[in-house]
mmCIF file of N, CA and C in Angstrom:
data_model
loop_
_atom_site.group_PDB
_atom_site.id
_atom_site.type_symbol
_atom_site.label_atom_id
_atom_site.label_comp_id
_atom_site.label_asym_id
_atom_site.label_seq_id
_atom_site.Cartn_x
_atom_site.Cartn_y
_atom_site.Cartn_z
ATOM 1 N N MET E 34 -25.932 -10.947 -15.177
ATOM 2 C CA MET E 34 -25.350 -10.567 -13.913
ATOM 3 C C MET E 34 -24.597 -9.247 -14.086
ATOM 4 N N THR E 35 -24.827 -8.332 -13.173
ATOM 5 C CA THR E 35 -24.119 -7.053 -13.225
ATOM 6 C C THR E 35 -23.190 -6.940 -12.025
ATOM 7 N N THR E 36 -22.148 -6.201 -12.218
ATOM 8 C CA THR E 36 -21.181 -5.964 -11.153
ATOM 9 C C THR E 36 -21.198 -4.484 -10.816
ATOM 10 N N GLU E 37 -21.353 -4.180 -9.553
ATOM 11 C CA GLU E 37 -21.347 -2.794 -9.107
ATOM 12 C C GLU E 37 -20.057 -2.507 -8.352
ATOM 13 N N MET E 38 -19.522 -1.326 -8.587
ATOM 14 C CA MET E 38 -18.340 -0.889 -7.842
ATOM 15 C C MET E 38 -18.783 -0.490 -6.438
ATOM 16 N N GLN E 39 -17.997 -0.848 -5.462
ATOM 17 C CA GLN E 39 -18.278 -0.465 -4.091
ATOM 18 C C GLN E 39 -17.044 0.197 -3.510
ATOM 19 N N ASN E 40 -17.254 1.128 -2.624
ATOM 20 C CA ASN E 40 -16.150 1.828 -1.971
ATOM 21 C C ASN E 40 -15.911 1.251 -0.593
ATOM 22 N N LEU E 41 -14.669 1.273 -0.193
ATOM 23 C CA LEU E 41 -14.284 0.888 1.154
ATOM 24 C C LEU E 41 -13.500 2.053 1.740
ATOM 25 N N ASN E 42 -14.009 2.622 2.797
ATOM 26 C CA ASN E 42 -13.340 3.740 3.458
ATOM 27 C C ASN E 42 -12.833 3.276 4.811
ATOM 28 N N LEU E 43 -11.559 3.511 5.061
ATOM 29 C CA LEU E 43 -10.951 3.149 6.336
ATOM 30 C C LEU E 43 -10.472 4.395 7.041
ATOM 31 N N GLU E 44 -10.668 4.438 8.344
ATOM 32 C CA GLU E 44 -10.136 5.526 9.153
ATOM 33 C C GLU E 44 -9.338 4.908 10.274
ATOM 34 N N LEU E 45 -8.113 5.370 10.428
ATOM 35 C CA LEU E 45 -7.234 4.887 11.484
ATOM 36 C C LEU E 45 -6.637 6.071 12.222
ATOM 37 N N GLU E 46 -6.437 5.914 13.493
ATOM 38 C CA GLU E 46 -5.758 6.939 14.285
ATOM 39 C C GLU E 46 -4.462 6.352 14.795
ATOM 40 N N PHE E 47 -3.378 7.131 14.663
ATOM 41 C CA PHE E 47 -2.061 6.694 15.101
ATOM 42 C C PHE E 47 -1.527 7.648 16.154
ATOM 43 N N LYS E 48 -0.879 7.102 17.153
ATOM 44 C CA LYS E 48 -0.175 7.930 18.136
ATOM 45 C C LYS E 48 1.233 8.127 17.613
ATOM 46 N N ALA E 49 1.359 8.987 16.648
ATOM 47 C CA ALA E 49 2.657 9.261 16.019
ATOM 48 C C ALA E 49 2.585 10.636 15.373
ATOM 49 N N PRO E 50 3.731 11.269 15.206
ATOM 50 C CA PRO E 50 3.734 12.560 14.516
ATOM 51 C C PRO E 50 3.235 12.402 13.072
ATOM 52 N N ARG E 51 2.480 13.382 12.603
ATOM 53 C CA ARG E 51 1.939 13.337 11.239
ATOM 54 C C ARG E 51 3.003 13.062 10.186
ATOM 55 N N ALA E 52 4.162 13.670 10.341
ATOM 56 C CA ALA E 52 5.237 13.508 9.351
ATOM 57 C C ALA E 52 5.675 12.047 9.242
ATOM 58 N N LYS E 53 5.715 11.337 10.368
ATOM 59 C CA LYS E 53 6.107 9.922 10.331
ATOM 60 C C LYS E 53 5.033 9.064 9.675
ATOM 61 N N VAL E 54 3.784 9.341 9.960
ATOM 62 C CA VAL E 54 2.683 8.583 9.336
ATOM 63 C C VAL E 54 2.668 8.849 7.830
ATOM 64 N N TRP E 55 2.833 10.101 7.441
ATOM 65 C CA TRP E 55 2.886 10.460 6.014
ATOM 66 C C TRP E 55 4.022 9.707 5.316
ATOM 67 N N ALA E 56 5.188 9.703 5.935
ATOM 68 C CA ALA E 56 6.345 9.007 5.350
ATOM 69 C C ALA E 56 6.084 7.510 5.239
ATOM 70 N N ALA E 57 5.404 6.930 6.226
ATOM 71 C CA ALA E 57 5.112 5.491 6.207
ATOM 72 C C ALA E 57 4.254 5.099 5.008
ATOM 73 N N TRP E 58 3.395 5.999 4.556
ATOM 74 C CA TRP E 58 2.507 5.723 3.421
ATOM 75 C C TRP E 58 3.042 6.237 2.094
ATOM 76 N N THR E 59 3.988 7.169 2.109
ATOM 77 C CA THR E 59 4.400 7.815 0.857
ATOM 78 C C THR E 59 5.849 7.565 0.450
ATOM 79 N N GLU E 60 6.636 6.959 1.321
ATOM 80 C CA GLU E 60 8.023 6.647 0.980
ATOM 81 C C GLU E 60 8.170 5.136 0.846
ATOM 82 N N VAL E 61 8.617 4.704 -0.313
ATOM 83 C CA VAL E 61 8.750 3.266 -0.583
ATOM 84 C C VAL E 61 9.595 2.590 0.494
ATOM 85 N N SER E 62 10.702 3.217 0.880
ATOM 86 C CA SER E 62 11.593 2.608 1.874
ATOM 87 C C SER E 62 10.891 2.371 3.211
ATOM 88 N N GLN E 63 9.893 3.174 3.524
ATOM 89 C CA GLN E 63 9.116 2.991 4.755
ATOM 90 C C GLN E 63 8.011 1.951 4.566
ATOM 91 N N LEU E 64 7.303 2.034 3.454
ATOM 92 C CA LEU E 64 6.177 1.135 3.185
ATOM 93 C C LEU E 64 6.606 -0.332 3.205
ATOM 94 N N VAL E 65 7.753 -0.637 2.630
ATOM 95 C CA VAL E 65 8.203 -2.035 2.553
ATOM 96 C C VAL E 65 8.498 -2.618 3.937
ATOM 97 N N GLN E 66 8.693 -1.768 4.927
ATOM 98 C CA GLN E 66 9.017 -2.250 6.272
ATOM 99 C C GLN E 66 7.798 -2.705 7.064
ATOM 100 N N TRP E 67 6.608 -2.232 6.710
ATOM 101 C CA TRP E 67 5.460 -2.529 7.561
ATOM 102 C C TRP E 67 4.211 -3.008 6.833
ATOM 103 N N PHE E 68 4.084 -2.788 5.539
ATOM 104 C CA PHE E 68 2.785 -2.981 4.894
ATOM 105 C C PHE E 68 2.341 -4.437 4.801
ATOM 106 N N ALA E 69 3.214 -5.346 4.461
ATOM 107 C CA ALA E 69 2.822 -6.735 4.216
ATOM 108 C C ALA E 69 2.593 -7.491 5.523
ATOM 109 N N PRO E 70 1.643 -8.427 5.517
ATOM 110 C CA PRO E 70 1.442 -9.252 6.706
ATOM 111 C C PRO E 70 2.645 -10.175 6.932
ATOM 112 N N GLU E 71 2.719 -10.748 8.118
ATOM 113 C CA GLU E 71 3.835 -11.628 8.457
ATOM 114 C C GLU E 71 3.972 -12.757 7.433
ATOM 115 N N GLY E 72 5.190 -12.996 6.982
ATOM 116 C CA GLY E 72 5.454 -14.032 5.997
ATOM 117 C C GLY E 72 5.427 -13.527 4.563
ATOM 118 N N TRP E 73 4.941 -12.330 4.362
ATOM 119 C CA TRP E 73 4.870 -11.705 3.041
ATOM 120 C C TRP E 73 5.881 -10.567 2.982
ATOM 121 N N THR E 74 6.192 -10.120 1.783
ATOM 122 C CA THR E 74 7.068 -8.964 1.630
ATOM 123 C C THR E 74 6.511 -8.038 0.551
ATOM 124 N N VAL E 75 6.909 -6.801 0.618
ATOM 125 C CA VAL E 75 6.619 -5.838 -0.445
ATOM 126 C C VAL E 75 7.919 -5.658 -1.209
ATOM 127 N N ARG E 76 7.880 -5.853 -2.520
ATOM 128 C CA ARG E 76 9.082 -5.696 -3.335
ATOM 129 C C ARG E 76 9.359 -4.216 -3.571
ATOM 130 N N GLU E 77 10.454 -3.751 -3.006
ATOM 131 C CA GLU E 77 10.813 -2.341 -3.172
ATOM 132 C C GLU E 77 11.026 -2.005 -4.647
ATOM 133 N N SER E 78 11.568 -2.962 -5.411
ATOM 134 C CA SER E 78 11.846 -2.719 -6.829
ATOM 135 C C SER E 78 10.568 -2.540 -7.659
ATOM 136 N N ASP E 79 9.435 -3.064 -7.172
ATOM 137 C CA ASP E 79 8.159 -2.944 -7.891
ATOM 138 C C ASP E 79 7.320 -1.765 -7.440
ATOM 139 N N ALA E 80 7.717 -1.128 -6.346
ATOM 140 C CA ALA E 80 6.870 -0.100 -5.735
ATOM 141 C C ALA E 80 7.091 1.274 -6.357
ATOM 142 N N VAL E 81 5.968 1.953 -6.586
ATOM 143 C CA VAL E 81 5.972 3.333 -7.080
ATOM 144 C C VAL E 81 4.940 4.091 -6.257
ATOM 145 N N ILE E 82 5.357 5.188 -5.661
ATOM 146 C CA ILE E 82 4.424 6.019 -4.902
ATOM 147 C C ILE E 82 4.610 7.462 -5.351
ATOM 148 N N ASP E 83 3.553 8.023 -5.916
ATOM 149 C CA ASP E 83 3.541 9.418 -6.337
ATOM 150 C C ASP E 83 2.359 10.071 -5.627
ATOM 151 N N ALA E 84 2.631 10.728 -4.511
ATOM 152 C CA ALA E 84 1.573 11.258 -3.651
ATOM 153 C C ALA E 84 1.006 12.593 -4.123
ATOM 154 N N ARG E 85 1.416 13.039 -5.295
ATOM 155 C CA ARG E 85 0.871 14.294 -5.818
ATOM 156 C C ARG E 85 -0.565 14.086 -6.299
ATOM 157 N N VAL E 86 -1.320 15.157 -6.411
ATOM 158 C CA VAL E 86 -2.667 15.088 -6.967
ATOM 159 C C VAL E 86 -2.577 14.475 -8.355
ATOM 160 N N GLY E 87 -3.366 13.449 -8.600
ATOM 161 C CA GLY E 87 -3.343 12.750 -9.889
ATOM 162 C C GLY E 87 -2.248 11.699 -9.985
ATOM 163 N N GLY E 88 -1.439 11.560 -8.935
ATOM 164 C CA GLY E 88 -0.358 10.579 -8.938
ATOM 165 C C GLY E 88 -0.883 9.165 -8.770
ATOM 166 N N LYS E 89 0.002 8.202 -8.872
ATOM 167 C CA LYS E 89 -0.382 6.803 -8.753
ATOM 168 C C LYS E 89 0.450 6.119 -7.684
ATOM 169 N N GLU E 90 -0.098 5.028 -7.197
ATOM 170 C CA GLU E 90 0.589 4.213 -6.210
ATOM 171 C C GLU E 90 0.497 2.771 -6.684
ATOM 172 N N ARG E 91 1.642 2.086 -6.724
ATOM 173 C CA ARG E 91 1.656 0.688 -7.170
ATOM 174 C C ARG E 91 2.698 -0.062 -6.349
ATOM 175 N N PHE E 92 2.314 -1.224 -5.862
ATOM 176 C CA PHE E 92 3.269 -2.061 -5.147
ATOM 177 C C PHE E 92 2.784 -3.504 -5.189
ATOM 178 N N ALA E 93 3.700 -4.425 -4.996
ATOM 179 C CA ALA E 93 3.383 -5.847 -5.019
ATOM 180 C C ALA E 93 3.622 -6.437 -3.636
ATOM 181 N N VAL E 94 2.715 -7.301 -3.229
ATOM 182 C CA VAL E 94 2.873 -8.046 -1.986
ATOM 183 C C VAL E 94 3.131 -9.494 -2.387
ATOM 184 N N VAL E 95 4.220 -10.069 -1.893
ATOM 185 C CA VAL E 95 4.689 -11.361 -2.379
ATOM 186 C C VAL E 95 4.790 -12.384 -1.251
ATOM 187 N N LEU E 96 4.286 -13.575 -1.513
ATOM 188 C CA LEU E 96 4.471 -14.727 -0.628
ATOM 189 C C LEU E 96 5.028 -15.839 -1.497
ATOM 190 N N GLN E 97 6.313 -16.061 -1.405
ATOM 191 C CA GLN E 97 7.024 -17.041 -2.211
ATOM 192 C C GLN E 97 6.604 -16.944 -3.671
ATOM 193 N N LYS E 98 5.819 -17.887 -4.177
ATOM 194 C CA LYS E 98 5.462 -17.844 -5.590
ATOM 195 C C LYS E 98 4.153 -17.102 -5.862
ATOM 196 N N PHE E 99 3.453 -16.681 -4.814
ATOM 197 C CA PHE E 99 2.220 -15.923 -5.009
ATOM 198 C C PHE E 99 2.554 -14.438 -5.092
ATOM 199 N N TYR E 100 1.830 -13.719 -5.919
ATOM 200 C CA TYR E 100 2.170 -12.329 -6.209
ATOM 201 C C TYR E 100 0.876 -11.535 -6.347
ATOM 202 N N LEU E 101 0.669 -10.560 -5.499
ATOM 203 C CA LEU E 101 -0.511 -9.701 -5.574
ATOM 204 C C LEU E 101 -0.060 -8.286 -5.903
ATOM 205 N N MET E 102 -0.622 -7.703 -6.939
ATOM 206 C CA MET E 102 -0.248 -6.337 -7.341
ATOM 207 C C MET E 102 -1.417 -5.401 -7.005
ATOM 208 N N PHE E 103 -1.086 -4.306 -6.360
ATOM 209 C CA PHE E 103 -2.075 -3.289 -6.050
ATOM 210 C C PHE E 103 -1.735 -2.032 -6.808
ATOM 211 N N GLN E 104 -2.731 -1.426 -7.405
ATOM 212 C CA GLN E 104 -2.525 -0.126 -8.031
ATOM 213 C C GLN E 104 -3.654 0.784 -7.585
ATOM 214 N N LEU E 105 -3.288 1.872 -6.959
ATOM 215 C CA LEU E 105 -4.262 2.836 -6.467
ATOM 216 C C LEU E 105 -4.103 4.115 -7.263
ATOM 217 N N ASN E 106 -5.186 4.644 -7.740
ATOM 218 C CA ASN E 106 -5.125 5.918 -8.448
ATOM 219 C C ASN E 106 -6.439 6.631 -8.333
#
């Protein structure tokens, strides 16, 4: 059995100033307010966002004892 990597591309349009949308995705204090679904939280202490070229993004989404870690690079 072989596993192939697949890409998922999402496009969203927001009725908001670009600066606010950028901040929502690149500032930890903003991301923790909206990213997780209802009943879940994003741990600010675990989140790292480096929006520079070659930077990394890491954050955890938590539901009580369940813990999902995302790392984007």
